[in-house]
XYZ file of C-alpha atoms in Angstrom:
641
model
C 21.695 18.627 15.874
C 18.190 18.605 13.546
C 18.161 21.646 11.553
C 14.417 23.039 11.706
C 14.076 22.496 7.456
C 15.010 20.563 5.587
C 14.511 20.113 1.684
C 15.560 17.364 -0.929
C 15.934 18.302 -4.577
C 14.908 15.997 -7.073
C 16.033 15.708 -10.951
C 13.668 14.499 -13.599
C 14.259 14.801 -17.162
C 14.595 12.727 -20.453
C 17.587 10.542 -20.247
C 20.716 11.978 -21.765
C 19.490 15.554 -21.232
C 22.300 16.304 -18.421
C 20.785 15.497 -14.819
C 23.765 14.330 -13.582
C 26.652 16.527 -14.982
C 24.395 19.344 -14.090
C 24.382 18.108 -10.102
C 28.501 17.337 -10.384
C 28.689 21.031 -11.967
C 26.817 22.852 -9.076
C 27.930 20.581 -6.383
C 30.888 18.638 -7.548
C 29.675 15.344 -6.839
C 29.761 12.360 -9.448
C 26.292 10.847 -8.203
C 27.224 7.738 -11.033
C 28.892 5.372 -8.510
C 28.136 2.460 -10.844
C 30.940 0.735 -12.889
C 28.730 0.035 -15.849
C 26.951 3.791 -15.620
C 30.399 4.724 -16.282
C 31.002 2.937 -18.825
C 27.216 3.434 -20.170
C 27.380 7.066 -19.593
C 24.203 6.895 -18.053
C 22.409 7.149 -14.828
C 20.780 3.127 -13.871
C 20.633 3.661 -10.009
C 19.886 6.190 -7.668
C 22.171 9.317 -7.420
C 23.103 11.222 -4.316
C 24.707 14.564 -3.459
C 24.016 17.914 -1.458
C 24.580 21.765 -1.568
C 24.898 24.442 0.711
C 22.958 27.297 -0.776
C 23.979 31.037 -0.360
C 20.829 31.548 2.342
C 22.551 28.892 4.290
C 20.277 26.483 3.848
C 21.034 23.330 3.448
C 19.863 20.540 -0.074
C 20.122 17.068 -0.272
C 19.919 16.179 -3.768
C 18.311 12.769 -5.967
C 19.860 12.072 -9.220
C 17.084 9.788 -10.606
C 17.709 7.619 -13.907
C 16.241 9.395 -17.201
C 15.905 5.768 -19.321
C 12.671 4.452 -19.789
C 13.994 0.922 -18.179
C 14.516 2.329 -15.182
C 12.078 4.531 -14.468
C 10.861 2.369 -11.756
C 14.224 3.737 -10.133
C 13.018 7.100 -10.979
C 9.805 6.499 -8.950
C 11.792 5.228 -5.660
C 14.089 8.587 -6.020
C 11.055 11.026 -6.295
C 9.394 10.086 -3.133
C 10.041 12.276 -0.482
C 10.966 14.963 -2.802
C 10.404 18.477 -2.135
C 11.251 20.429 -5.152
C 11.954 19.157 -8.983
C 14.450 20.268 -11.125
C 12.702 19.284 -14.533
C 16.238 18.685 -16.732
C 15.546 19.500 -21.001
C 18.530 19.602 -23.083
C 18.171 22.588 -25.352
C 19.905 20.564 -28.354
C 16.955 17.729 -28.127
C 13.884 19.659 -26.123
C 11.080 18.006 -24.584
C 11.163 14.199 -24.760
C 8.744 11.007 -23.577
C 10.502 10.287 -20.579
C 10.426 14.708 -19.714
C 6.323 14.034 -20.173
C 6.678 11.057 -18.014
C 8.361 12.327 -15.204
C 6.170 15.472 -15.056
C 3.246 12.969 -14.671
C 4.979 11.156 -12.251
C 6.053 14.014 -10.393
C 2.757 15.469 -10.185
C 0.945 12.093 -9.355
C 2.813 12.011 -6.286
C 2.304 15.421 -5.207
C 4.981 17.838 -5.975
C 4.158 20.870 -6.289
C 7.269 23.056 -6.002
C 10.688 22.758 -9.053
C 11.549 24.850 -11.792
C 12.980 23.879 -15.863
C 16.592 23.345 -16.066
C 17.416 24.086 -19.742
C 20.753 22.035 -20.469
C 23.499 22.164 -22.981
C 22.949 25.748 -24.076
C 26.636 25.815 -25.195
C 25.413 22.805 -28.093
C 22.606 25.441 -29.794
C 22.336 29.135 -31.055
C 20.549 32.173 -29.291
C 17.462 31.491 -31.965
C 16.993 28.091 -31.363
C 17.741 28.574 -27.348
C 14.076 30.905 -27.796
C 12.020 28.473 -29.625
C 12.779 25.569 -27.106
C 12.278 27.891 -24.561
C 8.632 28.252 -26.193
C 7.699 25.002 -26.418
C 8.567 24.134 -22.577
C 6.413 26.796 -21.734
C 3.405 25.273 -23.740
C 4.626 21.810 -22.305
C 4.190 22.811 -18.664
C 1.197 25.164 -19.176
C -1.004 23.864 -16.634
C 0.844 22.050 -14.283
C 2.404 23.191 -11.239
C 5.744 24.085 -13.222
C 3.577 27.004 -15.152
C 4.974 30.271 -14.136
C 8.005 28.685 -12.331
C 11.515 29.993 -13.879
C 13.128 28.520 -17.111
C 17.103 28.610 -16.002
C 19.611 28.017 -19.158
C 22.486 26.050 -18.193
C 25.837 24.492 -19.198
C 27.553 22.015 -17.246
C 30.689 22.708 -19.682
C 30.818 26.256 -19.669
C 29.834 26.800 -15.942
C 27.195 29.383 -17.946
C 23.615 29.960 -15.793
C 25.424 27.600 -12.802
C 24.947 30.757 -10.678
C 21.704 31.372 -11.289
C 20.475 27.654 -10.780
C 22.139 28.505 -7.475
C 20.526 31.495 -6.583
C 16.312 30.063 -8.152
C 16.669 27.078 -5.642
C 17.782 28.845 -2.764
C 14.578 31.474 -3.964
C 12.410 28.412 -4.047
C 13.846 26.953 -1.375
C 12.062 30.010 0.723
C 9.171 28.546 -0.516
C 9.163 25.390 1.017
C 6.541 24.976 3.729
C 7.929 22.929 6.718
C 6.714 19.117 6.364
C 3.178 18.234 8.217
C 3.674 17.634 11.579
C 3.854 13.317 12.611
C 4.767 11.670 15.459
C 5.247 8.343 13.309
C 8.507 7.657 12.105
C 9.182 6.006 8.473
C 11.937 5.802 5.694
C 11.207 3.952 3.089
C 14.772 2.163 1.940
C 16.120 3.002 -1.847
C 19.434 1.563 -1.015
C 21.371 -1.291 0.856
C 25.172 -2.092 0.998
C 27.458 -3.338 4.206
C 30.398 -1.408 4.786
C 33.551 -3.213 5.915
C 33.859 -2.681 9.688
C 30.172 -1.418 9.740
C 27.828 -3.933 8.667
C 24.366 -3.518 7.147
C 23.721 -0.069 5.782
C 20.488 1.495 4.211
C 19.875 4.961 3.040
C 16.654 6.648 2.440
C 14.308 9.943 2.728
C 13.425 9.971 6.276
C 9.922 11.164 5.205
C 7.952 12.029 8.827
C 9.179 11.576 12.216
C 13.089 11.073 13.774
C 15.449 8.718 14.513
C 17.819 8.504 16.954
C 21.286 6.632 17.716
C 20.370 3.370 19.702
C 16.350 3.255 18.662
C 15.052 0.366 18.097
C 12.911 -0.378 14.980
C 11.255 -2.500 12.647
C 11.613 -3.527 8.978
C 8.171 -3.647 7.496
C 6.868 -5.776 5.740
C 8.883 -8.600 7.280
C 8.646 -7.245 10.441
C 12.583 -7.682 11.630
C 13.487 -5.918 14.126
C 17.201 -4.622 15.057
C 18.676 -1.353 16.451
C 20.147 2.016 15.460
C 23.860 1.969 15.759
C 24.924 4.803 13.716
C 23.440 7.857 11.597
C 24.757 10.149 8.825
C 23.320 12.834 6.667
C 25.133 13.642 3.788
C 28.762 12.110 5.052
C 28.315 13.144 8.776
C 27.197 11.632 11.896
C 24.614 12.308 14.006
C 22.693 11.695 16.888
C 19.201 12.264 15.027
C 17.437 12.570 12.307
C 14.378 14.101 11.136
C 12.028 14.405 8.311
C 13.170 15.529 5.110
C 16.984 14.256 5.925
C 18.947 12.059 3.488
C 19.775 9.322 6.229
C 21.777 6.564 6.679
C 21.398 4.272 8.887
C 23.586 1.396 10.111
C 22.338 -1.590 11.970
C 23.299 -3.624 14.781
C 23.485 -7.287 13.886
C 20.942 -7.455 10.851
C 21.467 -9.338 7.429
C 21.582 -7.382 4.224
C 19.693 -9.550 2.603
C 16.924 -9.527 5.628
C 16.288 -5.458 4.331
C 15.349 -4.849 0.059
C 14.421 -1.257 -1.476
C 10.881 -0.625 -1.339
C 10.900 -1.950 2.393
C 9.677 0.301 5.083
C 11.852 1.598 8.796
C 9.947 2.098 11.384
C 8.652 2.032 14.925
C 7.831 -1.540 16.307
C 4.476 -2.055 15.938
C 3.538 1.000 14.545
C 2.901 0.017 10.665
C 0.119 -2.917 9.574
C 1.069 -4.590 6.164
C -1.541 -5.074 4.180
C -2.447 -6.544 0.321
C -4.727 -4.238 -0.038
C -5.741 -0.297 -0.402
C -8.322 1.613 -1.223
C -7.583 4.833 -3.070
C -8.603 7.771 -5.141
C -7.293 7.365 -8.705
C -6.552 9.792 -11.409
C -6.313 8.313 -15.100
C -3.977 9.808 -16.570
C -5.890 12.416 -19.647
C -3.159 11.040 -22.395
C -4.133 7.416 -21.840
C -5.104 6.261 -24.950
C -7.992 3.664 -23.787
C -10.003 3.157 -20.802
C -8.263 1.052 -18.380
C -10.738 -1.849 -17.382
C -11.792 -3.253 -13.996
C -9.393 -6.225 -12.570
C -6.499 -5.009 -15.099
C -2.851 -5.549 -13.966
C -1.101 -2.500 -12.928
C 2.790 -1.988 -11.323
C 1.813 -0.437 -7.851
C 4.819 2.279 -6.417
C 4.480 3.428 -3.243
C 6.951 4.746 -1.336
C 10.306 2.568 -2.877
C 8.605 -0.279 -3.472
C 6.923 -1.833 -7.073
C 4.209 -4.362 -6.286
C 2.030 -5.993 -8.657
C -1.882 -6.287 -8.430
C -5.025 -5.501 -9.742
C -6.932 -2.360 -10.233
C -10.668 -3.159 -8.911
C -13.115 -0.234 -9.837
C -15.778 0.175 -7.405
C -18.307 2.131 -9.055
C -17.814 1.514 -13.110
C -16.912 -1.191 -15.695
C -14.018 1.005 -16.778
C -12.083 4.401 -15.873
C -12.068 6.504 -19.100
C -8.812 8.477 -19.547
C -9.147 12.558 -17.154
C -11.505 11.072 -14.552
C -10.770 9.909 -11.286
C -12.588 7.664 -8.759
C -12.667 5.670 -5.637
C -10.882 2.460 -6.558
C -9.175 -0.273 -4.379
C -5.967 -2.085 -5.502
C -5.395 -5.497 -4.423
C -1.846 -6.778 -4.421
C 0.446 -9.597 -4.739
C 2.511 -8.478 -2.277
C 1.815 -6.852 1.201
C 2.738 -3.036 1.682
C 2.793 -0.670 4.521
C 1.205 2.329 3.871
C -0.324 5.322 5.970
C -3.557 7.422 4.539
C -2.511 10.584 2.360
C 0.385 8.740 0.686
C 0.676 9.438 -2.529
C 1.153 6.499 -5.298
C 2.046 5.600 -9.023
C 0.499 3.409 -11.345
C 2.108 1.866 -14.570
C 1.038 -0.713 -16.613
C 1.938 -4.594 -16.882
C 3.057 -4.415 -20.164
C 4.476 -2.341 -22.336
C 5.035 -0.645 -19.360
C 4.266 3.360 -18.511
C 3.250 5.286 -16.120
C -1.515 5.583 -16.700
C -2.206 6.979 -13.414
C -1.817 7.367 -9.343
C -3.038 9.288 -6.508
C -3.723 9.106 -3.019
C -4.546 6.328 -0.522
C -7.860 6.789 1.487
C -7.502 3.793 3.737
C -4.172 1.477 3.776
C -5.801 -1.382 5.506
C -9.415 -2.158 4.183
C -11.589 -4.978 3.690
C -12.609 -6.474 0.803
C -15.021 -4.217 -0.837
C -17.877 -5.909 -3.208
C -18.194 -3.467 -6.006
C -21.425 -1.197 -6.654
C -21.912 -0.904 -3.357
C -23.389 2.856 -2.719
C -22.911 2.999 0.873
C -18.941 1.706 0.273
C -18.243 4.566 -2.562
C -19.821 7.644 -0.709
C -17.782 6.748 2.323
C -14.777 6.492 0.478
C -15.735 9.945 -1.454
C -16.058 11.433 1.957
C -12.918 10.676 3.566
C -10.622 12.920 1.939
C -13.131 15.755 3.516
C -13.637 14.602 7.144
C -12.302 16.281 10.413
C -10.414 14.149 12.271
C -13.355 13.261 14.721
C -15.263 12.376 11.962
C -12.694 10.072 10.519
C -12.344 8.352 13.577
C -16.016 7.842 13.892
C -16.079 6.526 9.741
C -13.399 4.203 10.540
C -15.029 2.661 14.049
C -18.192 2.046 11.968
C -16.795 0.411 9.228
C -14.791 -2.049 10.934
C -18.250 -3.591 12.801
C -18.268 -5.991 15.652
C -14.288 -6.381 15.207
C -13.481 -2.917 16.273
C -11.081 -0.607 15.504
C -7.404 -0.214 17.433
C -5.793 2.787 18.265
C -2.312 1.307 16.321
C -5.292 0.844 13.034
C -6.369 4.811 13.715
C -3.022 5.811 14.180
C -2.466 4.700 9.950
C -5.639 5.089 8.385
C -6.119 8.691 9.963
C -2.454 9.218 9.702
C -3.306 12.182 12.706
C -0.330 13.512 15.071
C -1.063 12.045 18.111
C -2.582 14.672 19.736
C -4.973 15.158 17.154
C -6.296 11.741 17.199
C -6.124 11.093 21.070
C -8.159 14.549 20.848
C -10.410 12.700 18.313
C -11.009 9.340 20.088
C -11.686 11.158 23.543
C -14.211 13.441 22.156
C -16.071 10.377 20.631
C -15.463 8.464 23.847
C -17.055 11.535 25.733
C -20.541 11.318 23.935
C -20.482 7.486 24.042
C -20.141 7.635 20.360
C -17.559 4.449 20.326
C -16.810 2.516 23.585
C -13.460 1.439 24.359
C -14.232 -2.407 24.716
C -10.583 -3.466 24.971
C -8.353 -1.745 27.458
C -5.408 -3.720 27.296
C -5.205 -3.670 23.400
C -7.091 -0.231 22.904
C -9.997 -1.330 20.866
C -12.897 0.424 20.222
C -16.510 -0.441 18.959
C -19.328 1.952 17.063
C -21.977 2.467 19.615
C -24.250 1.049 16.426
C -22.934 -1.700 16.617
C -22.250 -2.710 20.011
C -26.379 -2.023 20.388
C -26.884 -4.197 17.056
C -24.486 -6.709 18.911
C -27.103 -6.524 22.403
C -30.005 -6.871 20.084
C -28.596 -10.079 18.430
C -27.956 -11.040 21.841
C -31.614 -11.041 23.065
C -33.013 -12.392 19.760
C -30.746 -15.364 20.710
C -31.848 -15.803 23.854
C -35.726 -15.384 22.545
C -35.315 -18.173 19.875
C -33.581 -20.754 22.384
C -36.526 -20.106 24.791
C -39.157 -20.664 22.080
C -37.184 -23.778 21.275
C -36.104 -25.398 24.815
C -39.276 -23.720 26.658
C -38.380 -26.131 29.892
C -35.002 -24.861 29.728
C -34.296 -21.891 32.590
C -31.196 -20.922 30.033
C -29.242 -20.850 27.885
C -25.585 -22.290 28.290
C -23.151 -18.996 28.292
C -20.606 -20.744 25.693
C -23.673 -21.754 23.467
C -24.650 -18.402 22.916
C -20.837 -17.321 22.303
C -20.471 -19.529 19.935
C -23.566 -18.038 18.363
C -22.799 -14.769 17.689
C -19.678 -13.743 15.049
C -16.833 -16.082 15.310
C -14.189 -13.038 15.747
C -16.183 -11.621 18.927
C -13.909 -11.877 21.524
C -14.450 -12.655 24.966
C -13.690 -9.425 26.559
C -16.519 -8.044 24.213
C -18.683 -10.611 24.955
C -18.668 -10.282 28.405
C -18.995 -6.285 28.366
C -22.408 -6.539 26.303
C -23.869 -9.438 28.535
C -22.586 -7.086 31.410
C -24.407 -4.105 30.238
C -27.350 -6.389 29.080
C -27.755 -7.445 32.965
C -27.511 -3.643 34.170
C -30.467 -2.407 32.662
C -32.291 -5.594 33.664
C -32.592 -7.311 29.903
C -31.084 -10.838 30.688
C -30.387 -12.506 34.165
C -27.161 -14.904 34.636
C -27.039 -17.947 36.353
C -24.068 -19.504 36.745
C -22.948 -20.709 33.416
C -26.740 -19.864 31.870
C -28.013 -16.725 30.376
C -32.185 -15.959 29.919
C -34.197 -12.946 29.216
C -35.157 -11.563 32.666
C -39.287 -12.012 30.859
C -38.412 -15.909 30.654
C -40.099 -18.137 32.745
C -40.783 -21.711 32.676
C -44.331 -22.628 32.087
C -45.378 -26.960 31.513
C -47.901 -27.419 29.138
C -50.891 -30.160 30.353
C -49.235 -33.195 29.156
C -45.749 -31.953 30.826
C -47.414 -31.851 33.811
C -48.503 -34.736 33.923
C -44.929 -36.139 33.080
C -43.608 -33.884 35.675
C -45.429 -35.671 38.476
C -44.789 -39.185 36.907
C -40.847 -38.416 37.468
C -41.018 -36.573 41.049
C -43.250 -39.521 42.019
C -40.817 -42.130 40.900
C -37.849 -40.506 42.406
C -39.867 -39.540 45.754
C -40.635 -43.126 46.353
C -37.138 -44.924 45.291
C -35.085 -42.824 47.840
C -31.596 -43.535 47.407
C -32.379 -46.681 45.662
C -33.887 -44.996 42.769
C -33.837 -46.496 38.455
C -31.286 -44.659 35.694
C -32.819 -42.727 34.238
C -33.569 -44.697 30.929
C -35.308 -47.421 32.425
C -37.644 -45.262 34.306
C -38.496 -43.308 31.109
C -39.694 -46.955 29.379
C -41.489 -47.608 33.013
C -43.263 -44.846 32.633
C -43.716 -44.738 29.178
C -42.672 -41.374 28.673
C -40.817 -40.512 24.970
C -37.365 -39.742 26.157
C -37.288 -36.010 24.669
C -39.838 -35.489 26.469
C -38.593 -36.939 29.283
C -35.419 -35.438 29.359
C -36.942 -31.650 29.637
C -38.942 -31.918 32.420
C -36.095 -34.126 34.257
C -33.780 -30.917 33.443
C -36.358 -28.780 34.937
C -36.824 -30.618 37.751
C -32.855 -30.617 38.265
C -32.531 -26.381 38.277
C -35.785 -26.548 41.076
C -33.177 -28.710 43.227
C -35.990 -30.791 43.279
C -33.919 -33.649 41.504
C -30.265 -34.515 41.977
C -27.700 -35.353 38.485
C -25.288 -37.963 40.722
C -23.585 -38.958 37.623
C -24.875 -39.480 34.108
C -28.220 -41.204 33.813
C -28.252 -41.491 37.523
C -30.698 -39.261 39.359
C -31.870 -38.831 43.058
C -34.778 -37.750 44.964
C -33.467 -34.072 46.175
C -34.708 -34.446 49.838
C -33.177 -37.713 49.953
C -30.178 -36.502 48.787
C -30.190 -33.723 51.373
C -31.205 -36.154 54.376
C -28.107 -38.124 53.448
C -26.209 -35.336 53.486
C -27.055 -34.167 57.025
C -26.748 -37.314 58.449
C -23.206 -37.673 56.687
C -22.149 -34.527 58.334
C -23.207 -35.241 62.092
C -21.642 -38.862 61.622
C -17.834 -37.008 60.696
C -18.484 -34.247 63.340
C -19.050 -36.920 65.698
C -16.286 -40.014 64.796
C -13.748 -37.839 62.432
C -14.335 -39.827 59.736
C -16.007 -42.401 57.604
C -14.406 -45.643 55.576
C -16.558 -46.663 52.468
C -18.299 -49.593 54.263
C -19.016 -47.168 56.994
C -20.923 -44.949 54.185
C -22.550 -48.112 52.796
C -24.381 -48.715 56.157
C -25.359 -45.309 56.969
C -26.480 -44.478 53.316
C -28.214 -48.412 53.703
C -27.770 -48.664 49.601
C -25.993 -51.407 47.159
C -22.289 -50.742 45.684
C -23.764 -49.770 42.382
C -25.264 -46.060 44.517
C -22.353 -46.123 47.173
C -19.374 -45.047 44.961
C -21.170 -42.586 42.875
C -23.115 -41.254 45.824
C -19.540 -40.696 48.208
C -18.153 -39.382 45.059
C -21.113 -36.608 44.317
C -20.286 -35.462 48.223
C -16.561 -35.085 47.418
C -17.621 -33.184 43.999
C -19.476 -30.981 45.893
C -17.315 -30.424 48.847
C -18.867 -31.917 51.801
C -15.807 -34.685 52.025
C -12.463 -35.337 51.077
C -10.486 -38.026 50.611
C -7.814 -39.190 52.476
C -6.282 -42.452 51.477
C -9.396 -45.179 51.483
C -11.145 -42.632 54.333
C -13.154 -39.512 53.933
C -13.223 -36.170 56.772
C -15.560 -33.142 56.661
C -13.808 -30.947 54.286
C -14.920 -28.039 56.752
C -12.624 -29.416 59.480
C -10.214 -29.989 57.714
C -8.672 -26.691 56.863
């Protein structure tokens, strides 16, 4: 059963300052599982534990490594988090990796914890005060100002109680998570259990799970099923957001599933190497940070590399903030809102992070107005208005609903809401029902206007020519136009009377043929010549050099004379008077309506022509369905069904 809240507790602190005996004090777990952090005495990988508080509700708990080495691991462990317990050691105070972790915490969004003053039983009552003093000055403007300062020791069991009793207080706090039908847990852990298999454990961070889903490891995109779940030691039939989960798997690898990797719904997550976000720079940078620099990318559990590209400025000078997108070596699945970390190459610490605007962009050029005010604007948008941003952005490819569903990151019925609202006042037009893609009315009307400039230029250039070939003018337009779009905008093109089709041609419905003088004159030349040879008529290339006619030239008016019907195309080069044609035709048909059929010397007296015009003229009548062939005879295709 899915209890209606649920709330993970995070540690952060300086290493050495206590995290862990202070979570084995109040809940009597050892979250050090590690042979060498027992030997160490420190914390390297994740820790994990939970509490019952006295409310009833119910913690799950991440021990997160204090060393500077690892913070990376700290990082992985704060995601998901709900509430921070900020560890100091009263014997030491605030240290580099206490300032750290307050950044990092507050980078990706935190907003609820309280100070956890350590080792009380290691200082006097005097010096207890002045530490006490300077955390207050250390978190005086953050969101731990005015939270409660709780002195502990994990030795004496003093001020256990009231750590107790200030989480379950905050606890109340809490808001319930946003509402998402879109499942995801990013992994911090993998192990196989004898008898189990493949286990990985993780925040479940929106959505639920169930016993005997199936889903999909992103960004590898393996997919396997559900086969068992726990939360904190227990099995279940589902989980929800906010639950420490474990999952096993039916029948997948361990080493097909890595920490930083993504569960999910089939289908429902797009990797990408790129993001575009808004950045904070950190204020106690000590330089600018430069366009193109190298950063360490966390999101989620992952740590990518990749470079910082600054749209709007040369460099990001340390307190501002600005529409940036990172471009990465690796691909990562990401939704908009999620919150990220950056730290640099090297020496490494944490400079800045924020929140992703759009996890699958293009490639932005930099100074580009029109790109940096949309970005500003996104954060601000209503969901109809997103939707809208998004379908214009993406031009003549279009936008998905599966591409909405992550860069709006909208509960479903919000952004069905969204997209039928927009749909309703023909603002985008669903031009893909199968795959649910839709266009910007902008630019489906930008894509009818290129359409008809086409057209215009091929009938200033081929002015003989009724049209112009349907693939042709495909092939014209953008290369990733596909044909289900195409066909819509010709269709729409012919309903309000633009273009006319014929067959496999396409013309302006204003386009008419008109012969200068000189085509004309060609014009009768050709009709003449083919008018008077019958069915014994020249190829074509001899009668151009008989006439004296260039064979451009030529060639046009012979085409135009072809879609009159005035001329006959028997085979290439190979041309026939149209009436003659026809005659031949009729008198073809009576001869099979009266005998049955016709043998090829039969044909060859009745047509009264050579071999070299028998075979492609009996052919041309099977091409177009007047005959077919039986053995070395022909019968009247019409009688013969």
């Amino acid at each position: 059963m899915v209890r209606e809240k649920q709330i993970i507790l995070g540690t952060a602190g300086h290493i050495d300052h206590g995290k862990t005996s202070l979570i084995k004090a109040v809940t009597g777990i050892d979250t050090d599982r590690l042979k060498e952090e027992k030997l160490r005495g420190i914390t390297i990988e994740l820790g994990f534990a939970f509490l019952d508080l006295p409310s009833g509700q119910h913690i799950g708990i991440v021990d997160v490594p204090g060393h500077e080495k690892f913070v990376k691991n700290m990082v992985a462990g704060a995601t998901g988090i709900d509430i921070v317990a900020m560890v100091i050691a009263a014997d030491e105070g605030v240290m580099p990796q206490t300032r750290e972790h307050l950044d990092i915490c507050t980078l990706l969004g935190v907003s609820y914890g309280f100070v956890v003053l350590t080792k009380i039983d290691m200082v006097d009552e005097e010096w207890r005060e002045l530490v006490i003093e300077d955390i207050k000055d250390f978190v005086q403007g953050t969101f731990l100002e005015g939270r409660p300062i709780v002195p502990v020791s994990a030795v004496t069991g003093e001020g256990i109680q009231d750590f107790i009793d200030t989480l379950d207080r905050l606890s109340a706090e809490v808001p319930d998570p946003p509402a998402s039908s879109l499942f995801r847990l990013p992994v911090d852990r993998v192990f196989t259990m004898k008898g189990f298999g493949t286990v990985i454990t993780g925040t479940l961070i929106s959505g639920k799970i169930r016993v005997g889903d199936t889903v999909m490891i992103y960004p590898s995109q393996i997919t396997s099923k559900v086969r068992g779940l726990q939360v904190h030691n227990e099995s279940v039939g589902e989980a929800a957001a906010g639950m420490r989960t474990a999952i096993n798997f039916q029948g997948l690898d361990k080493a097909s599933v890595n920490r930083g990797d993504i569960v999910s719904t089939p289908g429902a997550l797009i990797p990408s190497y790129m993001v575009d976000a808004h950045l904070y720079y950190l204020k106690n940078n000590k330089k600018p940070v430069k366009n193109r620099t190298t950063i360490r990318f966390h999101s989620g559990t992952s740590e990518v590399l990749g470079n910082l590209i600054l749209l709007g400025q040369a460099e990001l000078a340390a307190g501002e903030e600005d529409q940036v997108q990172i471009r990465l070596d690796s691909s990562v699945t990401l939704v908009k809102d999620d919150r990220f970390v950056i730290r640099s190459y090297s020496p490494v610490r944490t400079i800045g992070g924020g929140r992703i605007l759009n996890p699958i962009p293009g490639k932005h050029k930099r100074f580009k107005p029109e790109v940096i005010a949309g970005l500003k604007t996104i954060l601000q948008q209503s969901p109809t208005e997103l939707v809208a941003y998004h379908a214009e952005e993406t031009g003549y490819k279009g936008v998905s609903y599966v591409e909405l569903k992550v860069m709006t990151n909208l509960v479903e019925k919000e952004l069905q809401g969204a997209v039928q609202d927009l749909l309703s006042r023909h603002v985008i037009l669903l031009v893909d029902r199968e795959n649910q893609v839709f266009l910007h009315r902008k630019h489906f009307e930008q894509l009818q206007g290129e359409t008809s400039t086409l057209l215009g230029d091929y009938h200033r250039r081929y002015p003989l020519k009724i049209g112009m070939p349907k693939e042709e003018l495909k092939s014209k337009l953008p290369s990733f136009l596909n044909s289900k779009l195409f066909s819509l905008v010709l269709g729409q093109l012919i309903k309000h009377g633009e273009i006319v089709q014929d067959e496999d041609t396409v013309r302006l419905s204003s386009h008419a043929v008109s012969l200068g003088v000189d085509q004309k004159k060609i014009r009768e030349k050709i009709l003449k010549a083919y008018q008077t040879s019958g069915l014994t008529p020249p190829y074509f290339k001899e009668l151009g050099k008989d006439l004296n006619i260039l064979p451009e030239a030529a060639k046009d008016v012979l085409n135009l004379l072809v879609s009159e019907g005035l001329v006959v195309k028997i085979k290439e080069d190979l041309y026939f008077f149209g009436d003659a044609v026809q005659g031949l035709q009729r008198n073809l048909i009576d001869f099979l309506k009266t005998h049955g059929e016709i043998s090829t010397p039969q044909f060859k007296d009745l047509a009264g022509v050579s071999r070299k015009y028998l075979i492609p003229l009996i052919e041309y009548f099977d091409a177009v369905n007047v005959t077919i062939r039986i053995g070395d005879i022909r019968k009247l295709r019409t009688l013969s069904k």
